[in-house]
mmCIF file with all atom_site columns, C-alpha atoms in Angstrom:
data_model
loop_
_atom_site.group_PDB
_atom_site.id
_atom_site.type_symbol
_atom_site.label_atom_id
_atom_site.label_alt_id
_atom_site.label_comp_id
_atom_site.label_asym_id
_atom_site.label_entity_id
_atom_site.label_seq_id
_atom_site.pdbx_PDB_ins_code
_atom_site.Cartn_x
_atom_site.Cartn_y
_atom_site.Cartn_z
_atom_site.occupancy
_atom_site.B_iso_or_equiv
_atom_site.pdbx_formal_charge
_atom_site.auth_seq_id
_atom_site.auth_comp_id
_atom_site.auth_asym_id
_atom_site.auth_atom_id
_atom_site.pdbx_PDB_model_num
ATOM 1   C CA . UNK A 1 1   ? -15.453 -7.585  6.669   1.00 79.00 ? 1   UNK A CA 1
ATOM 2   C CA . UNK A 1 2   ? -13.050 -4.665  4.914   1.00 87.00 ? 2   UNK A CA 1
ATOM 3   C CA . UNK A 1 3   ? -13.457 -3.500  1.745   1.00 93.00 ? 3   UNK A CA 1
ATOM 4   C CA . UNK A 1 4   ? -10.887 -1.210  0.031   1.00 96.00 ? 4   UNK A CA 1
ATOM 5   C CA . UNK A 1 5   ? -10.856 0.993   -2.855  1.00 97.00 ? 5   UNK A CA 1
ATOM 6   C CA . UNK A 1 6   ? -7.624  2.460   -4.082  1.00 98.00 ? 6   UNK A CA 1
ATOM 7   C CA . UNK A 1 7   ? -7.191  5.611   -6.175  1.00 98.00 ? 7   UNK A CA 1
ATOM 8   C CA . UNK A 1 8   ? -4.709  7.812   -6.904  1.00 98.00 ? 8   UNK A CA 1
ATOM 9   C CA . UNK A 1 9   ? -2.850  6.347   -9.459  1.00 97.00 ? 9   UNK A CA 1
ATOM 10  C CA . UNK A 1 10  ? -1.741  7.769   -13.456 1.00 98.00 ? 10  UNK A CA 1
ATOM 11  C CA . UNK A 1 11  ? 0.837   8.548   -15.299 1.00 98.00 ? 11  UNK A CA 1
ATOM 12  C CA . UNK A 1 12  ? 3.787   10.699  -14.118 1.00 98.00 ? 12  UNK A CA 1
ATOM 13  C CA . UNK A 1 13  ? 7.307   11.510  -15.772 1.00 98.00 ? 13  UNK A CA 1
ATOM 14  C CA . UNK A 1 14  ? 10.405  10.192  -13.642 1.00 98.00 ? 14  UNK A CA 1
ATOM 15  C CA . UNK A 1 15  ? 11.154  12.353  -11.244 1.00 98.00 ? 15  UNK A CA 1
ATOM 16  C CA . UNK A 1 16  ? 7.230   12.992  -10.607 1.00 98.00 ? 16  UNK A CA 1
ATOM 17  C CA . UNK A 1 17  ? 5.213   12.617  -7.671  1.00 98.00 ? 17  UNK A CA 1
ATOM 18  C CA . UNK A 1 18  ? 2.032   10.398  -6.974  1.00 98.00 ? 18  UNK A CA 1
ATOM 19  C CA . UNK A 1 19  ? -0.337  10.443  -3.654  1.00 98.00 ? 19  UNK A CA 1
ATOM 20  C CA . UNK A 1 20  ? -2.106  6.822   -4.127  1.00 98.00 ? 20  UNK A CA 1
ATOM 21  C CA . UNK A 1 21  ? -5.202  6.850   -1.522  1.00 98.00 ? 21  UNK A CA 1
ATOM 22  C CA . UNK A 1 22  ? -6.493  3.405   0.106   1.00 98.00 ? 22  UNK A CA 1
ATOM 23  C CA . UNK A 1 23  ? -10.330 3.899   1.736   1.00 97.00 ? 23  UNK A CA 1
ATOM 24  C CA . UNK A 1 24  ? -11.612 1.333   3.438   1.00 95.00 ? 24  UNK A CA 1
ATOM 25  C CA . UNK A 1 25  ? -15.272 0.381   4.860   1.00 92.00 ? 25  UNK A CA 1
ATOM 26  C CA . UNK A 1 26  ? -15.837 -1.615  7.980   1.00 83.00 ? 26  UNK A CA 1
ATOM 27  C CA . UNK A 1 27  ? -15.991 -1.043  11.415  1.00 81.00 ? 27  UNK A CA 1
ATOM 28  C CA . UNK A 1 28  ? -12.590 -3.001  12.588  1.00 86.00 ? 28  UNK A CA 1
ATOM 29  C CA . UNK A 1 29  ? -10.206 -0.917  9.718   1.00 89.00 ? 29  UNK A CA 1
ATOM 30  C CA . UNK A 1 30  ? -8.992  0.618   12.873  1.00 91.00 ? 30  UNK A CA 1
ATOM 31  C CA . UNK A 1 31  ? -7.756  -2.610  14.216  1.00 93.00 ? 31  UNK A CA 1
ATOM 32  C CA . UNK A 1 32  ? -5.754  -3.797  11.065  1.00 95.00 ? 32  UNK A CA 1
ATOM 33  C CA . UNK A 1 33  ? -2.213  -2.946  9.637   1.00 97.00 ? 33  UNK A CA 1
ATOM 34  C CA . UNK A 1 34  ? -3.086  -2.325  6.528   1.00 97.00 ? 34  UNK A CA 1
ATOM 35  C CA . UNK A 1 35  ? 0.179   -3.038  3.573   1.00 98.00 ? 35  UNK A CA 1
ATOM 36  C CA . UNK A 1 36  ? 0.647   -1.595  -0.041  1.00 98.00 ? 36  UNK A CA 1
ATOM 37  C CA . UNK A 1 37  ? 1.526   -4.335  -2.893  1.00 98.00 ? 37  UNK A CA 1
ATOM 38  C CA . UNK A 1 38  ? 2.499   -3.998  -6.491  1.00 98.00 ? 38  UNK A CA 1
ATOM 39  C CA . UNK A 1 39  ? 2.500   -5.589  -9.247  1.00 98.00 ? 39  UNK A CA 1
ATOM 40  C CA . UNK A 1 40  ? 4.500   -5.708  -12.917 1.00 97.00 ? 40  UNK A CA 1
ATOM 41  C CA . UNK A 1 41  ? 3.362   -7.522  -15.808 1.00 93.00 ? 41  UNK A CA 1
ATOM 42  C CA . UNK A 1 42  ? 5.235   -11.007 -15.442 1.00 95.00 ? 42  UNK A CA 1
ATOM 43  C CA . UNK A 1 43  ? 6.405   -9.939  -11.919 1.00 96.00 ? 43  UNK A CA 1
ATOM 44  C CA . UNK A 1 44  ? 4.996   -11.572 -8.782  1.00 97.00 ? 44  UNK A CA 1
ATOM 45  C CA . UNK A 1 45  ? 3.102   -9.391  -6.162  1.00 97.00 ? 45  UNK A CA 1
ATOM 46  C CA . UNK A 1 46  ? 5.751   -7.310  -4.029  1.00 98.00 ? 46  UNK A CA 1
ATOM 47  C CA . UNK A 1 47  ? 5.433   -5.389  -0.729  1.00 98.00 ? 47  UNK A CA 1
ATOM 48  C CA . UNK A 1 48  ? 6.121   -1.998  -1.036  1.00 98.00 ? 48  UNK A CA 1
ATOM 49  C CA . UNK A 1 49  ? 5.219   -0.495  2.220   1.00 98.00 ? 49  UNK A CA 1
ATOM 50  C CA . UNK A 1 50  ? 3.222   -0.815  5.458   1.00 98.00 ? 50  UNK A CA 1
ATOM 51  C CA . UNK A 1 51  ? 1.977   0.542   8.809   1.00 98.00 ? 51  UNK A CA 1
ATOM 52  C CA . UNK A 1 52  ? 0.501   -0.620  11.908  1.00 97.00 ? 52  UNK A CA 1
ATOM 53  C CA . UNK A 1 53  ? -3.141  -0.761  12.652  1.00 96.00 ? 53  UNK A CA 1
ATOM 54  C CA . UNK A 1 54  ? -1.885  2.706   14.934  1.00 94.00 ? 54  UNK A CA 1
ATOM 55  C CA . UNK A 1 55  ? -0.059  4.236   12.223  1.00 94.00 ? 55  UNK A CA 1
ATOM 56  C CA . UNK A 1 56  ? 2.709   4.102   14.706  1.00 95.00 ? 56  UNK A CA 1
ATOM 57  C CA . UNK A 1 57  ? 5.152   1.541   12.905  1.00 97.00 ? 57  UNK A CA 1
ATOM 58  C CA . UNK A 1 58  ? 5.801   1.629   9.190   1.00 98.00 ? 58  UNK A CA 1
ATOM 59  C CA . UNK A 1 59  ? 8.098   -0.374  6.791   1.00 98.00 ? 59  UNK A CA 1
ATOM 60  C CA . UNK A 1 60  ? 9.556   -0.231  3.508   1.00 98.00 ? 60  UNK A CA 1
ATOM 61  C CA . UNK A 1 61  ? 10.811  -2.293  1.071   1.00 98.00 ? 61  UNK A CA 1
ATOM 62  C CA . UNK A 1 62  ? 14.657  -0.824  0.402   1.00 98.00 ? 62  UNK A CA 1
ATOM 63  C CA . UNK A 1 63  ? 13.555  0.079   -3.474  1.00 97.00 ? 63  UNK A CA 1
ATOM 64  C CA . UNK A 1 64  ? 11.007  2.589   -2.196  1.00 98.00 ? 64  UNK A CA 1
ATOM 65  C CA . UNK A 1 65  ? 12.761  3.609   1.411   1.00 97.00 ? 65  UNK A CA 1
ATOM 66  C CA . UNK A 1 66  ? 13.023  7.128   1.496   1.00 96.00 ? 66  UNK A CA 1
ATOM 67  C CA . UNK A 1 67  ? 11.037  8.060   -1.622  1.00 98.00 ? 67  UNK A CA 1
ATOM 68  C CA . UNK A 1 68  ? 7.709   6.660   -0.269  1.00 98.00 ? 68  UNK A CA 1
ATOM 69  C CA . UNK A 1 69  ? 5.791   7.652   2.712   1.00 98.00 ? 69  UNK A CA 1
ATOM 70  C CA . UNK A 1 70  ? 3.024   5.641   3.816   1.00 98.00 ? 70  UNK A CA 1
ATOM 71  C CA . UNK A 1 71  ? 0.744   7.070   6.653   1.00 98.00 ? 71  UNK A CA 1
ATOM 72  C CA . UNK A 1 72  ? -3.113  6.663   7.752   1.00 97.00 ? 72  UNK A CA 1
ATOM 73  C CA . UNK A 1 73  ? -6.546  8.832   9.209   1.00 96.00 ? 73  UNK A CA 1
ATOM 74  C CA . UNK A 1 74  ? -8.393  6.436   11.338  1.00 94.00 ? 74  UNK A CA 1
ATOM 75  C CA . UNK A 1 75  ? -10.970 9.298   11.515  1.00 94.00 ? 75  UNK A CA 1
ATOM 76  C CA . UNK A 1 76  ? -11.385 8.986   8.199   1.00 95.00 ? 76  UNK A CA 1
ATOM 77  C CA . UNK A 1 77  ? -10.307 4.711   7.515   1.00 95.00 ? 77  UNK A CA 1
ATOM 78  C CA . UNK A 1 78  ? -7.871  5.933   5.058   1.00 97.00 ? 78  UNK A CA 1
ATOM 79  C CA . UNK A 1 79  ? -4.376  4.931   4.178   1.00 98.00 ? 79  UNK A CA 1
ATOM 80  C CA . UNK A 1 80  ? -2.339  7.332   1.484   1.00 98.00 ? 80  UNK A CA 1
ATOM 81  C CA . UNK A 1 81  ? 1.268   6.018   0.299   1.00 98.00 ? 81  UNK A CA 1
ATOM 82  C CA . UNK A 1 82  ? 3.231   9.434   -0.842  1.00 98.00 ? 82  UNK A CA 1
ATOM 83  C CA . UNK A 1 83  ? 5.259   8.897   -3.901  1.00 98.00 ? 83  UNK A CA 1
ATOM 84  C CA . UNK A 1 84  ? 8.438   10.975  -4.699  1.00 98.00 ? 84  UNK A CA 1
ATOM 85  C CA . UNK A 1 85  ? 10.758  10.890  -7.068  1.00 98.00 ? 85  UNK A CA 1
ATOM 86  C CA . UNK A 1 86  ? 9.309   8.291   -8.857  1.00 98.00 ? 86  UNK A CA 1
ATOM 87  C CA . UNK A 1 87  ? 10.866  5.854   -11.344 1.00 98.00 ? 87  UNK A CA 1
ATOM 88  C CA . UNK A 1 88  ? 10.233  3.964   -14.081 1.00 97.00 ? 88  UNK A CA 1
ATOM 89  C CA . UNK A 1 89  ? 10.869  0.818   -12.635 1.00 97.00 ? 89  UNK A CA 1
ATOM 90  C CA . UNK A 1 90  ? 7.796   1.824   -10.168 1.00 98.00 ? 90  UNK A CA 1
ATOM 91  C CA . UNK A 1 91  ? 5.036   1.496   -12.829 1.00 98.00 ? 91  UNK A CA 1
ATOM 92  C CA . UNK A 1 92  ? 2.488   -1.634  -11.740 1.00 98.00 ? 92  UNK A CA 1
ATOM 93  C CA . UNK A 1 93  ? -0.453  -2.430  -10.953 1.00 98.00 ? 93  UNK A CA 1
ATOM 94  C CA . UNK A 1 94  ? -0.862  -0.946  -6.738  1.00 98.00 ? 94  UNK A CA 1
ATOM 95  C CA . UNK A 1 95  ? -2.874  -3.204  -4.394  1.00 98.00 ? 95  UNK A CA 1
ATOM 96  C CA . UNK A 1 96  ? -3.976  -1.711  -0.897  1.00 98.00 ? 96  UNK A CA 1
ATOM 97  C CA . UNK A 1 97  ? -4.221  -4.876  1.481   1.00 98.00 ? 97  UNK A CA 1
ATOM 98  C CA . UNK A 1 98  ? -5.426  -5.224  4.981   1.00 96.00 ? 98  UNK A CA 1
ATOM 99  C CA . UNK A 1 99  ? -4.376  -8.007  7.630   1.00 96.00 ? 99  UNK A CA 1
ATOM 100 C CA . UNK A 1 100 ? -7.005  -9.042  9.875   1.00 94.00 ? 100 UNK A CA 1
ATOM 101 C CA . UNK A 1 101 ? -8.361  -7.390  12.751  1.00 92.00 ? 101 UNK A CA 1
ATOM 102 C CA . UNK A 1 102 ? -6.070  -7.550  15.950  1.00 92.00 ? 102 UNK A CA 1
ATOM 103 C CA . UNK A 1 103 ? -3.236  -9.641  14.109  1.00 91.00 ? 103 UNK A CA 1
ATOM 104 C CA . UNK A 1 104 ? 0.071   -8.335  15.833  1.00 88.00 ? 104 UNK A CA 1
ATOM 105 C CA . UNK A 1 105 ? 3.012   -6.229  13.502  1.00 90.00 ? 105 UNK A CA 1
ATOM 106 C CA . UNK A 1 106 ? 2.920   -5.373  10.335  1.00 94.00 ? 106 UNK A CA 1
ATOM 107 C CA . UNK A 1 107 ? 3.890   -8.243  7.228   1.00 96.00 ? 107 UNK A CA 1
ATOM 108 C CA . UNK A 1 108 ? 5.353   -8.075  3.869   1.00 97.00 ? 108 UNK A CA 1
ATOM 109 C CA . UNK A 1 109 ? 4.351   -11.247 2.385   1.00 97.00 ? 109 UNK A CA 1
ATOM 110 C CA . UNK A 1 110 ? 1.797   -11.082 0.231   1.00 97.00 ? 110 UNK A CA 1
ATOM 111 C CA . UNK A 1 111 ? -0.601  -14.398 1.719   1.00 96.00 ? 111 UNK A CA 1
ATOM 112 C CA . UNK A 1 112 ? -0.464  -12.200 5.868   1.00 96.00 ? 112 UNK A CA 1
ATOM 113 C CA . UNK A 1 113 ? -2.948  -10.098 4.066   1.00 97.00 ? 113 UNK A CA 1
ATOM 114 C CA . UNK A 1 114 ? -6.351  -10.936 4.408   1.00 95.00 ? 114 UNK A CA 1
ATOM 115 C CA . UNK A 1 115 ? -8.640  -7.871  2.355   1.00 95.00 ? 115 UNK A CA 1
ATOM 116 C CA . UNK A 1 116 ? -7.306  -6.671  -0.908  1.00 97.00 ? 116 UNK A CA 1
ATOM 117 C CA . UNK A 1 117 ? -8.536  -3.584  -3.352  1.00 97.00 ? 117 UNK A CA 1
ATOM 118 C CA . UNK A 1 118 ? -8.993  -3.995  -6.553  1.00 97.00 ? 118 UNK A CA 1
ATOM 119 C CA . UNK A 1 119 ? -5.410  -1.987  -7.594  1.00 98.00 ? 119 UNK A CA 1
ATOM 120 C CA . UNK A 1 120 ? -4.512  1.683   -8.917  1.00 98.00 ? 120 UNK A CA 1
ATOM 121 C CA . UNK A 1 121 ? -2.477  1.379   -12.370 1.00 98.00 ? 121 UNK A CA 1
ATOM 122 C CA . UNK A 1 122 ? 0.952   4.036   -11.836 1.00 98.00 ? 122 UNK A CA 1
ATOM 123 C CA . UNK A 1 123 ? 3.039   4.555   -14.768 1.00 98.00 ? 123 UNK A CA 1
ATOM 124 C CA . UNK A 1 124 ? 6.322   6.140   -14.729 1.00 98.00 ? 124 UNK A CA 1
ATOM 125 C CA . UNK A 1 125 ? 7.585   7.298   -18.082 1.00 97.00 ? 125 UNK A CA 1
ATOM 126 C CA . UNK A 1 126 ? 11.373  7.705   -18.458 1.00 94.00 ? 126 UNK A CA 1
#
């Protein structure tokens, strides 16, 4: 079992910067790719980035590709998405999900993710 609490989140001008955090108990974190999600008021969930249970693949969803930076500490079962330049068509609702232990490549569909957080609120004011 994974459990993940996200933090990080606020308000920020455009232009801003946010570091959103994703800790995670459980002995097998290490084993999962582990995806950020968000969410908009009327807007279904959508992926925003993700990275490989070895931190060494990531992926990004072309509105956040090269703004965002998603990485991960093992050592310390922690996954940080790195927010620049942000926009206010980023504010939602930020879910830090995990697929299950040993499932091959990372995912960006929402229902691949097996563990979710409870969600960071980020708004970007124009």
């Amino acid at each position: 079992q994974v459990q993940l609490v996200e933090s990080g989140g606020g308000l920020v001008q455009a232009g801003g910067s946010l570091r959103l955090s994703c800790a995670a108990s459980g002995r097998t974190f290490s084993s999962s790719a582990v995806g950020w999600f968000r969410q908009a008021p009327g807007n279904e969930r959508e992926f925003v980035a993700a990275v490989s249970a070895n931190g060494g693949i990531t992926g990004y969803a072309d509105s956040v590709k090269d703004r965002f930076t998603i990485s991960r500490d093992n050592g310390k079962n922690t996954v940080v998405l790195q927010m620049n330049t942000l926009k206010p068509d980023d504010t939602a609702n930020y879910y830090c999900a995990a697929r299950r232990p040993y499932a091959i490549g990372i995912r960006r569909v929402p229902n691949e993710y097996d563990y979710w957080g409870q969600g960071t609120q980020v708004t970007v004011s124009s």
